Amino acid sequence: MHQHHDVIRAMAGFVGEYLTQLNPVEKSWQPSDVLPNLTAGDWRESVQQLRERAAGLSDELLVVLVGDTITEEALPSYQTMVNRHPGVADDTGASEYPWARWTRGWTAEENRHGEALSTYLYLSGRVNMRAVQVTTQHLIRNGFDPQTANDPYKGLIYTSFQERATRVSHGNVAQVANQSGDALLGKICNLVAGDEARHEEAYKSFVKKLLELDPNGTLTAFAEMMKAKVVMPARLMADGVEPDLFARFAVVAQRIGVYTARDYADIIGHLVAYWQVPGMTGLSGEAAEAQHYLCGLAAHYQRFAERIEGRPARQTRAPLSWIFGRSV
Ligand SMILES: [Fe+2]
Ligand SMILES: [Fe+2]
């Protein structure tokens, strides 16, 4: 592990060049660019239109959207996570160290996601906003353990996975929203998905560089990360009512195809291919074992996804606080 921070520190210059992957603030979209302008003369019509369009969203989609929003709103846990990883951490809170600048810039972009989505939900009048906010407060209190054991290699692998997972999920919500006639929600979710895609590219490039600098250590960390399974950031969400709220949310996401076991398998397959794991040569014994494990992993999860295919549809419906106790 000690060498891991040295390698991470050694690539600070490389990360410095990647700061351009973050958009300048002046060129960034802001939630107010897409949400109704409440200072305009026609604010009533804009809000009315938002609410009319939101009226066509299914309870399932609302539940998934709420879960995604809460996941974004727990951003303090994610910035804390990154800063626990030695070599990456921001030592002062305003350090000029490239990794620290990257993390702050990334956090600053991410912060717009929760704000845009939760303002939309608030204006839509479709969900129990208090229950949503209670869940966010619980989640941040409960925290989040990404199972990286503070290894910066695992942290970057985890984040590459998660950025892609959120990109897929927000992109799919956008699609369902558009099909349901809510183009505004579609636009918001696509803007968020666009940020996630940019972040994914950056994190994947950082890991690619790690693979060049330390192929054995990186491959071993990748396999260990996948063996521990990629825990979802909102795993510990709670509304004070439901015993396993995250599982409820995950089942609905799987049922309407927003984020499924197949996506999990696809993401693993994508990362293994993107990082060219199968073609790596000259590896240590341990890393060669990791390579073998990783190369068969996507297929393993695909088979699992096929086995559980019909399960979410069969799940009995139960009430959920976020949608005023209606059943999903
Ligand atoms: Fe995000
Ligand atoms: Fe993200």
PDB file of C-alpha atoms in Angstrom, residues 76-326:
ATOM      1  CA  PRO A  76     -20.270  14.990   1.084  1.00  0.00           C
ATOM      2  CA  SER A  77     -19.662  11.263   1.660  1.00  0.00           C
ATOM      3  CA  TYR A  78     -17.968  10.914  -1.724  1.00  0.00           C
ATOM      4  CA  GLN A  79     -15.658  13.892  -1.345  1.00  0.00           C
ATOM      5  CA  THR A  80     -14.765  12.558   2.098  1.00  0.00           C
ATOM      6  CA  MET A  81     -14.107   9.163   0.565  1.00  0.00           C
ATOM      7  CA  VAL A  82     -11.681  10.543  -1.997  1.00  0.00           C
ATOM      8  CA  ASN A  83      -9.830  12.536   0.643  1.00  0.00           C
ATOM      9  CA  ARG A  84      -9.314   9.439   2.778  1.00  0.00           C
ATOM     10  CA  HIS A  85      -7.129   7.939   0.070  1.00  0.00           C
ATOM     11  CA  PRO A  86      -3.444   8.743   0.627  1.00  0.00           C
ATOM     12  CA  GLY A  87      -1.653  10.289  -2.339  1.00  0.00           C
ATOM     13  CA  VAL A  88      -4.909  11.743  -3.650  1.00  0.00           C
ATOM     14  CA  ALA A  89      -5.996  13.637  -0.528  1.00  0.00           C
ATOM     15  CA  ASP A  90      -6.268  17.409  -0.326  1.00  0.00           C
ATOM     16  CA  ASP A  91      -3.946  18.190   2.609  1.00  0.00           C
ATOM     17  CA  THR A  92      -5.125  21.718   3.339  1.00  0.00           C
ATOM     18  CA  GLY A  93      -8.589  21.879   1.794  1.00  0.00           C
ATOM     19  CA  ALA A  94      -7.459  24.419  -0.793  1.00  0.00           C
ATOM     20  CA  SER A  95      -4.249  22.790  -1.968  1.00  0.00           C
ATOM     21  CA  GLU A  96      -2.834  23.468  -5.453  1.00  0.00           C
ATOM     22  CA  TYR A  97      -1.733  19.813  -5.671  1.00  0.00           C
ATOM     23  CA  PRO A  98      -3.243  18.513  -8.956  1.00  0.00           C
ATOM     24  CA  TRP A  99      -5.102  15.597  -7.349  1.00  0.00           C
ATOM     25  CA  ALA A 100      -6.662  18.004  -4.819  1.00  0.00           C
ATOM     26  CA  ARG A 101      -7.657  20.435  -7.570  1.00  0.00           C
ATOM     27  CA  TRP A 102      -9.131  17.573  -9.554  1.00  0.00           C
ATOM     28  CA  THR A 103     -11.211  16.345  -6.605  1.00  0.00           C
ATOM     29  CA  ARG A 104     -12.538  19.806  -5.758  1.00  0.00           C
ATOM     30  CA  GLY A 105     -13.389  20.522  -9.391  1.00  0.00           C
ATOM     31  CA  TRP A 106     -15.106  17.158  -9.712  1.00  0.00           C
ATOM     32  CA  THR A 107     -17.066  17.724  -6.493  1.00  0.00           C
ATOM     33  CA  ALA A 108     -18.078  21.197  -7.650  1.00  0.00           C
ATOM     34  CA  GLU A 109     -19.476  19.741 -10.877  1.00  0.00           C
ATOM     35  CA  GLU A 110     -21.202  16.886  -9.065  1.00  0.00           C
ATOM     36  CA  ASN A 111     -22.866  19.302  -6.662  1.00  0.00           C
ATOM     37  CA  ARG A 112     -25.071  20.595  -9.487  1.00  0.00           C
ATOM     38  CA  HIS A 113     -26.570  17.134  -9.995  1.00  0.00           C
ATOM     39  CA  GLY A 114     -28.319  16.809  -6.655  1.00  0.00           C
ATOM     40  CA  GLU A 115     -29.451  20.411  -6.814  1.00  0.00           C
ATOM     41  CA  ALA A 116     -30.963  20.130 -10.313  1.00  0.00           C
ATOM     42  CA  LEU A 117     -32.731  16.838  -9.592  1.00  0.00           C
ATOM     43  CA  SER A 118     -34.041  17.720  -6.179  1.00  0.00           C
ATOM     44  CA  THR A 119     -35.338  21.121  -7.315  1.00  0.00           C
ATOM     45  CA  TYR A 120     -37.111  19.380 -10.164  1.00  0.00           C
ATOM     46  CA  LEU A 121     -38.674  16.880  -7.735  1.00  0.00           C
ATOM     47  CA  TYR A 122     -39.715  19.701  -5.411  1.00  0.00           C
ATOM     48  CA  LEU A 123     -41.430  21.630  -8.193  1.00  0.00           C
ATOM     49  CA  SER A 124     -43.060  18.528  -9.666  1.00  0.00           C
ATOM     50  CA  GLY A 125     -45.271  17.998  -6.633  1.00  0.00           C
ATOM     51  CA  ARG A 126     -45.188  14.257  -7.317  1.00  0.00           C
ATOM     52  CA  VAL A 127     -43.141  13.017  -4.381  1.00  0.00           C
ATOM     53  CA  ASN A 128     -43.129  13.335  -0.607  1.00  0.00           C
ATOM     54  CA  MET A 129     -40.278  15.788  -0.422  1.00  0.00           C
ATOM     55  CA  ARG A 130     -39.983  15.494   3.347  1.00  0.00           C
ATOM     56  CA  ALA A 131     -39.524  11.716   3.134  1.00  0.00           C
ATOM     57  CA  VAL A 132     -36.905  12.273   0.409  1.00  0.00           C
ATOM     58  CA  GLN A 133     -35.019  14.797   2.549  1.00  0.00           C
ATOM     59  CA  VAL A 134     -35.223  12.557   5.623  1.00  0.00           C
ATOM     60  CA  THR A 135     -33.661   9.776   3.550  1.00  0.00           C
ATOM     61  CA  THR A 136     -30.832  12.036   2.409  1.00  0.00           C
ATOM     62  CA  GLN A 137     -30.118  13.102   5.977  1.00  0.00           C
ATOM     63  CA  HIS A 138     -30.080   9.475   7.143  1.00  0.00           C
ATOM     64  CA  LEU A 139     -27.819   8.465   4.288  1.00  0.00           C
ATOM     65  CA  ILE A 140     -25.222  11.136   4.998  1.00  0.00           C
ATOM     66  CA  ARG A 141     -25.317  10.262   8.719  1.00  0.00           C
ATOM     67  CA  ASN A 142     -24.981   6.550   7.999  1.00  0.00           C
ATOM     68  CA  GLY A 143     -22.090   7.125   5.605  1.00  0.00           C
ATOM     69  CA  PHE A 144     -20.670   5.000   2.887  1.00  0.00           C
ATOM     70  CA  ASP A 145     -17.862   2.456   2.857  1.00  0.00           C
ATOM     71  CA  PRO A 146     -16.721   1.807  -0.714  1.00  0.00           C
ATOM     72  CA  GLN A 147     -14.679  -1.225   0.476  1.00  0.00           C
ATOM     73  CA  THR A 148     -11.497   0.209  -0.962  1.00  0.00           C
ATOM     74  CA  ALA A 149      -9.635  -0.068   2.373  1.00  0.00           C
ATOM     75  CA  ASN A 150      -8.346   3.434   1.518  1.00  0.00           C
ATOM     76  CA  ASP A 151      -6.152   2.011  -1.235  1.00  0.00           C
ATOM     77  CA  PRO A 152      -5.982   4.819  -3.819  1.00  0.00           C
ATOM     78  CA  TYR A 153      -5.779   2.317  -6.686  1.00  0.00           C
ATOM     79  CA  LYS A 154      -9.049   0.769  -5.581  1.00  0.00           C
ATOM     80  CA  GLY A 155     -10.526   4.223  -5.063  1.00  0.00           C
ATOM     81  CA  LEU A 156      -9.880   5.144  -8.697  1.00  0.00           C
ATOM     82  CA  ILE A 157     -11.148   1.797  -9.991  1.00  0.00           C
ATOM     83  CA  TYR A 158     -14.265   2.146  -7.856  1.00  0.00           C
ATOM     84  CA  THR A 159     -14.892   5.661  -9.129  1.00  0.00           C
ATOM     85  CA  SER A 160     -14.412   4.642 -12.778  1.00  0.00           C
ATOM     86  CA  PHE A 161     -17.078   1.996 -12.223  1.00  0.00           C
ATOM     87  CA  GLN A 162     -19.450   4.332 -10.417  1.00  0.00           C
ATOM     88  CA  GLU A 163     -19.206   7.192 -12.902  1.00  0.00           C
ATOM     89  CA  ARG A 164     -20.160   4.785 -15.658  1.00  0.00           C
ATOM     90  CA  ALA A 165     -22.955   3.275 -13.553  1.00  0.00           C
ATOM     91  CA  THR A 166     -24.450   6.702 -12.853  1.00  0.00           C
ATOM     92  CA  ARG A 167     -24.052   7.696 -16.501  1.00  0.00           C
ATOM     93  CA  VAL A 168     -26.045   4.593 -17.515  1.00  0.00           C
ATOM     94  CA  SER A 169     -28.690   5.154 -14.855  1.00  0.00           C
ATOM     95  CA  HIS A 170     -29.268   8.884 -15.511  1.00  0.00           C
ATOM     96  CA  GLY A 171     -29.198   8.254 -19.269  1.00  0.00           C
ATOM     97  CA  ASN A 172     -31.880   5.573 -18.938  1.00  0.00           C
ATOM     98  CA  VAL A 173     -34.048   7.770 -16.703  1.00  0.00           C
ATOM     99  CA  ALA A 174     -33.762  10.486 -19.384  1.00  0.00           C
ATOM    100  CA  GLN A 175     -34.979   8.029 -21.989  1.00  0.00           C
ATOM    101  CA  VAL A 176     -37.978   6.886 -19.941  1.00  0.00           C
ATOM    102  CA  ALA A 177     -38.805  10.511 -19.072  1.00  0.00           C
ATOM    103  CA  ASN A 178     -38.769  11.476 -22.745  1.00  0.00           C
ATOM    104  CA  GLN A 179     -40.982   8.510 -23.620  1.00  0.00           C
ATOM    105  CA  SER A 180     -43.365   9.601 -20.854  1.00  0.00           C
ATOM    106  CA  GLY A 181     -43.610  13.068 -22.380  1.00  0.00           C
ATOM    107  CA  ASP A 182     -41.419  14.870 -19.858  1.00  0.00           C
ATOM    108  CA  ALA A 183     -38.766  16.453 -22.062  1.00  0.00           C
ATOM    109  CA  LEU A 184     -37.597  18.764 -19.281  1.00  0.00           C
ATOM    110  CA  LEU A 185     -36.720  15.877 -16.964  1.00  0.00           C
ATOM    111  CA  GLY A 186     -35.127  14.165 -19.952  1.00  0.00           C
ATOM    112  CA  LYS A 187     -32.959  17.215 -20.526  1.00  0.00           C
ATOM    113  CA  ILE A 188     -31.901  17.498 -16.888  1.00  0.00           C
ATOM    114  CA  CYS A 189     -30.975  13.818 -16.669  1.00  0.00           C
ATOM    115  CA  ASN A 190     -29.055  13.975 -19.949  1.00  0.00           C
ATOM    116  CA  LEU A 191     -27.056  16.969 -18.712  1.00  0.00           C
ATOM    117  CA  VAL A 192     -26.170  15.024 -15.573  1.00  0.00           C
ATOM    118  CA  ALA A 193     -25.335  11.913 -17.618  1.00  0.00           C
ATOM    119  CA  GLY A 194     -23.050  14.056 -19.813  1.00  0.00           C
ATOM    120  CA  ASP A 195     -21.045  15.142 -16.772  1.00  0.00           C
ATOM    121  CA  GLU A 196     -20.821  11.551 -15.544  1.00  0.00           C
ATOM    122  CA  ALA A 197     -19.505  10.480 -18.959  1.00  0.00           C
ATOM    123  CA  ARG A 198     -16.771  13.123 -18.852  1.00  0.00           C
ATOM    124  CA  HIS A 199     -15.830  12.087 -15.319  1.00  0.00           C
ATOM    125  CA  GLU A 200     -15.806   8.438 -16.320  1.00  0.00           C
ATOM    126  CA  GLU A 201     -13.331   9.166 -19.108  1.00  0.00           C
ATOM    127  CA  ALA A 202     -11.014  10.973 -16.700  1.00  0.00           C
ATOM    128  CA  TYR A 203     -11.070   8.282 -14.001  1.00  0.00           C
ATOM    129  CA  LYS A 204     -10.557   5.553 -16.587  1.00  0.00           C
ATOM    130  CA  SER A 205      -7.547   7.466 -17.920  1.00  0.00           C
ATOM    131  CA  PHE A 206      -6.094   7.715 -14.416  1.00  0.00           C
ATOM    132  CA  VAL A 207      -6.390   3.946 -13.998  1.00  0.00           C
ATOM    133  CA  LYS A 208      -4.944   3.408 -17.470  1.00  0.00           C
ATOM    134  CA  LYS A 209      -1.917   5.416 -16.398  1.00  0.00           C
ATOM    135  CA  LEU A 210      -1.684   3.373 -13.193  1.00  0.00           C
ATOM    136  CA  LEU A 211      -1.659   0.202 -15.280  1.00  0.00           C
ATOM    137  CA  GLU A 212       1.344   1.562 -17.177  1.00  0.00           C
ATOM    138  CA  LEU A 213       3.189   2.598 -14.023  1.00  0.00           C
ATOM    139  CA  ASP A 214       2.352  -0.428 -11.882  1.00  0.00           C
ATOM    140  CA  PRO A 215       0.629  -3.181 -13.891  1.00  0.00           C
ATOM    141  CA  ASN A 216       0.919  -5.864 -11.217  1.00  0.00           C
ATOM    142  CA  GLY A 217      -0.342  -3.737  -8.338  1.00  0.00           C
ATOM    143  CA  THR A 218      -3.171  -2.220 -10.363  1.00  0.00           C
ATOM    144  CA  LEU A 219      -4.440  -5.511 -11.734  1.00  0.00           C
ATOM    145  CA  THR A 220      -4.375  -7.100  -8.287  1.00  0.00           C
ATOM    146  CA  ALA A 221      -6.257  -4.123  -6.833  1.00  0.00           C
ATOM    147  CA  PHE A 222      -8.824  -4.334  -9.660  1.00  0.00           C
ATOM    148  CA  ALA A 223      -9.485  -8.026  -8.936  1.00  0.00           C
ATOM    149  CA  GLU A 224      -9.733  -7.423  -5.177  1.00  0.00           C
ATOM    150  CA  MET A 225     -12.137  -4.544  -5.755  1.00  0.00           C
ATOM    151  CA  MET A 226     -14.379  -6.727  -7.901  1.00  0.00           C
ATOM    152  CA  LYS A 227     -14.231  -9.635  -5.431  1.00  0.00           C
ATOM    153  CA  ALA A 228     -15.459  -7.273  -2.709  1.00  0.00           C
ATOM    154  CA  LYS A 229     -18.220  -6.298  -5.202  1.00  0.00           C
ATOM    155  CA  VAL A 230     -18.943  -2.724  -6.110  1.00  0.00           C
ATOM    156  CA  VAL A 231     -21.072  -1.465  -3.248  1.00  0.00           C
ATOM    157  CA  MET A 232     -23.533   1.167  -4.337  1.00  0.00           C
ATOM    158  CA  PRO A 233     -22.914   4.590  -2.784  1.00  0.00           C
ATOM    159  CA  ALA A 234     -26.465   4.876  -1.417  1.00  0.00           C
ATOM    160  CA  ARG A 235     -26.425   1.402   0.160  1.00  0.00           C
ATOM    161  CA  LEU A 236     -27.138   2.820   3.632  1.00  0.00           C
ATOM    162  CA  MET A 237     -30.095   5.001   2.675  1.00  0.00           C
ATOM    163  CA  ALA A 238     -32.972   4.893   5.168  1.00  0.00           C
ATOM    164  CA  ASP A 239     -36.328   6.608   5.521  1.00  0.00           C
ATOM    165  CA  GLY A 240     -36.958   5.454   9.080  1.00  0.00           C
ATOM    166  CA  VAL A 241     -39.737   3.132   7.875  1.00  0.00           C
ATOM    167  CA  GLU A 242     -38.461   0.589   5.391  1.00  0.00           C
ATOM    168  CA  PRO A 243     -35.968  -1.997   6.741  1.00  0.00           C
ATOM    169  CA  ASP A 244     -33.984  -2.250   3.491  1.00  0.00           C
ATOM    170  CA  LEU A 245     -34.812   0.815   1.473  1.00  0.00           C
ATOM    171  CA  PHE A 246     -31.889   0.480  -0.907  1.00  0.00           C
ATOM    172  CA  ALA A 247     -32.977  -3.022  -1.912  1.00  0.00           C
ATOM    173  CA  ARG A 248     -36.467  -1.695  -2.654  1.00  0.00           C
ATOM    174  CA  PHE A 249     -35.033   1.056  -4.850  1.00  0.00           C
ATOM    175  CA  ALA A 250     -32.668  -1.359  -6.612  1.00  0.00           C
ATOM    176  CA  VAL A 251     -35.469  -3.795  -7.431  1.00  0.00           C
ATOM    177  CA  VAL A 252     -37.563  -1.044  -9.012  1.00  0.00           C
ATOM    178  CA  ALA A 253     -34.558   0.224 -11.010  1.00  0.00           C
ATOM    179  CA  GLN A 254     -33.984  -3.311 -12.262  1.00  0.00           C
ATOM    180  CA  ARG A 255     -37.690  -3.833 -13.024  1.00  0.00           C
ATOM    181  CA  ILE A 256     -37.981  -0.778 -15.266  1.00  0.00           C
ATOM    182  CA  GLY A 257     -34.552  -1.371 -16.814  1.00  0.00           C
ATOM    183  CA  VAL A 258     -32.860   1.794 -15.556  1.00  0.00           C
ATOM    184  CA  TYR A 259     -30.017  -0.031 -13.838  1.00  0.00           C
ATOM    185  CA  THR A 260     -29.872  -3.801 -13.974  1.00  0.00           C
ATOM    186  CA  ALA A 261     -27.675  -6.789 -13.173  1.00  0.00           C
ATOM    187  CA  ARG A 262     -26.878  -6.821 -16.884  1.00  0.00           C
ATOM    188  CA  ASP A 263     -25.540  -3.265 -16.617  1.00  0.00           C
ATOM    189  CA  TYR A 264     -23.275  -4.391 -13.762  1.00  0.00           C
ATOM    190  CA  ALA A 265     -21.903  -7.156 -15.983  1.00  0.00           C
ATOM    191  CA  ASP A 266     -21.551  -4.802 -18.965  1.00  0.00           C
ATOM    192  CA  ILE A 267     -19.606  -2.254 -16.943  1.00  0.00           C
ATOM    193  CA  ILE A 268     -17.131  -4.901 -15.789  1.00  0.00           C
ATOM    194  CA  GLY A 269     -16.777  -6.116 -19.376  1.00  0.00           C
ATOM    195  CA  HIS A 270     -16.247  -2.575 -20.596  1.00  0.00           C
ATOM    196  CA  LEU A 271     -13.568  -1.755 -18.015  1.00  0.00           C
ATOM    197  CA  VAL A 272     -11.700  -5.017 -18.593  1.00  0.00           C
ATOM    198  CA  ALA A 273     -11.668  -4.328 -22.353  1.00  0.00           C
ATOM    199  CA  TYR A 274     -10.923  -0.600 -22.034  1.00  0.00           C
ATOM    200  CA  TRP A 275      -7.920  -1.246 -19.817  1.00  0.00           C
ATOM    201  CA  GLN A 276      -6.827  -4.019 -22.186  1.00  0.00           C
ATOM    202  CA  VAL A 277      -6.574  -6.509 -19.360  1.00  0.00           C
ATOM    203  CA  PRO A 278      -6.711  -9.638 -21.570  1.00  0.00           C
ATOM    204  CA  GLY A 279      -3.613  -8.673 -23.582  1.00  0.00           C
ATOM    205  CA  MET A 280      -1.353  -7.794 -20.647  1.00  0.00           C
ATOM    206  CA  THR A 281       1.865  -9.799 -20.530  1.00  0.00           C
ATOM    207  CA  GLY A 282       4.880 -10.199 -18.261  1.00  0.00           C
ATOM    208  CA  LEU A 283       2.758 -10.190 -15.106  1.00  0.00           C
ATOM    209  CA  SER A 284       3.646 -11.501 -11.660  1.00  0.00           C
ATOM    210  CA  GLY A 285       1.986 -14.712 -10.492  1.00  0.00           C
ATOM    211  CA  GLU A 286      -0.555 -12.856  -8.390  1.00  0.00           C
ATOM    212  CA  ALA A 287      -1.365 -10.392 -11.182  1.00  0.00           C
ATOM    213  CA  ALA A 288      -1.707 -13.199 -13.727  1.00  0.00           C
ATOM    214  CA  GLU A 289      -4.252 -14.805 -11.421  1.00  0.00           C
ATOM    215  CA  ALA A 290      -6.073 -11.490 -11.155  1.00  0.00           C
ATOM    216  CA  GLN A 291      -6.054 -11.204 -14.952  1.00  0.00           C
ATOM    217  CA  HIS A 292      -7.551 -14.667 -15.318  1.00  0.00           C
ATOM    218  CA  TYR A 293     -10.255 -13.857 -12.780  1.00  0.00           C
ATOM    219  CA  LEU A 294     -11.098 -10.496 -14.378  1.00  0.00           C
ATOM    220  CA  CYS A 295     -11.313 -11.889 -17.902  1.00  0.00           C
ATOM    221  CA  GLY A 296     -14.064 -14.325 -16.927  1.00  0.00           C
ATOM    222  CA  LEU A 297     -15.966 -11.962 -14.669  1.00  0.00           C
ATOM    223  CA  ALA A 298     -18.314 -10.206 -17.094  1.00  0.00           C
ATOM    224  CA  ALA A 299     -19.544 -13.548 -18.438  1.00  0.00           C
ATOM    225  CA  HIS A 300     -20.056 -14.780 -14.881  1.00  0.00           C
ATOM    226  CA  TYR A 301     -22.257 -11.781 -14.069  1.00  0.00           C
ATOM    227  CA  GLN A 302     -24.093 -12.088 -17.401  1.00  0.00           C
ATOM    228  CA  ARG A 303     -25.100 -15.617 -16.446  1.00  0.00           C
ATOM    229  CA  PHE A 304     -26.204 -14.354 -13.057  1.00  0.00           C
ATOM    230  CA  ALA A 305     -28.219 -11.574 -14.739  1.00  0.00           C
ATOM    231  CA  GLU A 306     -29.964 -14.161 -16.934  1.00  0.00           C
ATOM    232  CA  ARG A 307     -30.812 -16.311 -13.919  1.00  0.00           C
ATOM    233  CA  ILE A 308     -32.494 -13.458 -12.049  1.00  0.00           C
ATOM    234  CA  GLU A 309     -34.092 -11.898 -15.144  1.00  0.00           C
ATOM    235  CA  GLY A 310     -37.779 -12.312 -14.220  1.00  0.00           C
ATOM    236  CA  ARG A 311     -37.339 -11.802 -10.491  1.00  0.00           C
ATOM    237  CA  PRO A 312     -37.994  -8.040 -10.107  1.00  0.00           C
ATOM    238  CA  ALA A 313     -41.257  -8.311 -12.047  1.00  0.00           C
ATOM    239  CA  ARG A 314     -42.487 -11.023  -9.663  1.00  0.00           C
ATOM    240  CA  GLN A 315     -41.553  -9.090  -6.523  1.00  0.00           C
ATOM    241  CA  THR A 316     -44.616  -8.244  -4.432  1.00  0.00           C
ATOM    242  CA  ARG A 317     -45.456  -4.545  -4.386  1.00  0.00           C
ATOM    243  CA  ALA A 318     -45.209  -2.671  -1.109  1.00  0.00           C
ATOM    244  CA  PRO A 319     -45.780   0.918   0.034  1.00  0.00           C
ATOM    245  CA  LEU A 320     -42.973   3.455  -0.106  1.00  0.00           C
ATOM    246  CA  SER A 321     -42.741   6.729   1.835  1.00  0.00           C
ATOM    247  CA  TRP A 322     -41.264   8.705  -1.064  1.00  0.00           C
ATOM    248  CA  ILE A 323     -44.484   8.372  -3.056  1.00  0.00           C
ATOM    249  CA  PHE A 324     -46.896   8.910  -0.153  1.00  0.00           C
ATOM    250  CA  GLY A 325     -47.175   5.233   0.702  1.00  0.00           C
ATOM    251  CA  ARG A 326     -48.298   4.147  -2.741  1.00  0.00           C
TER     252      ARG A 326
END
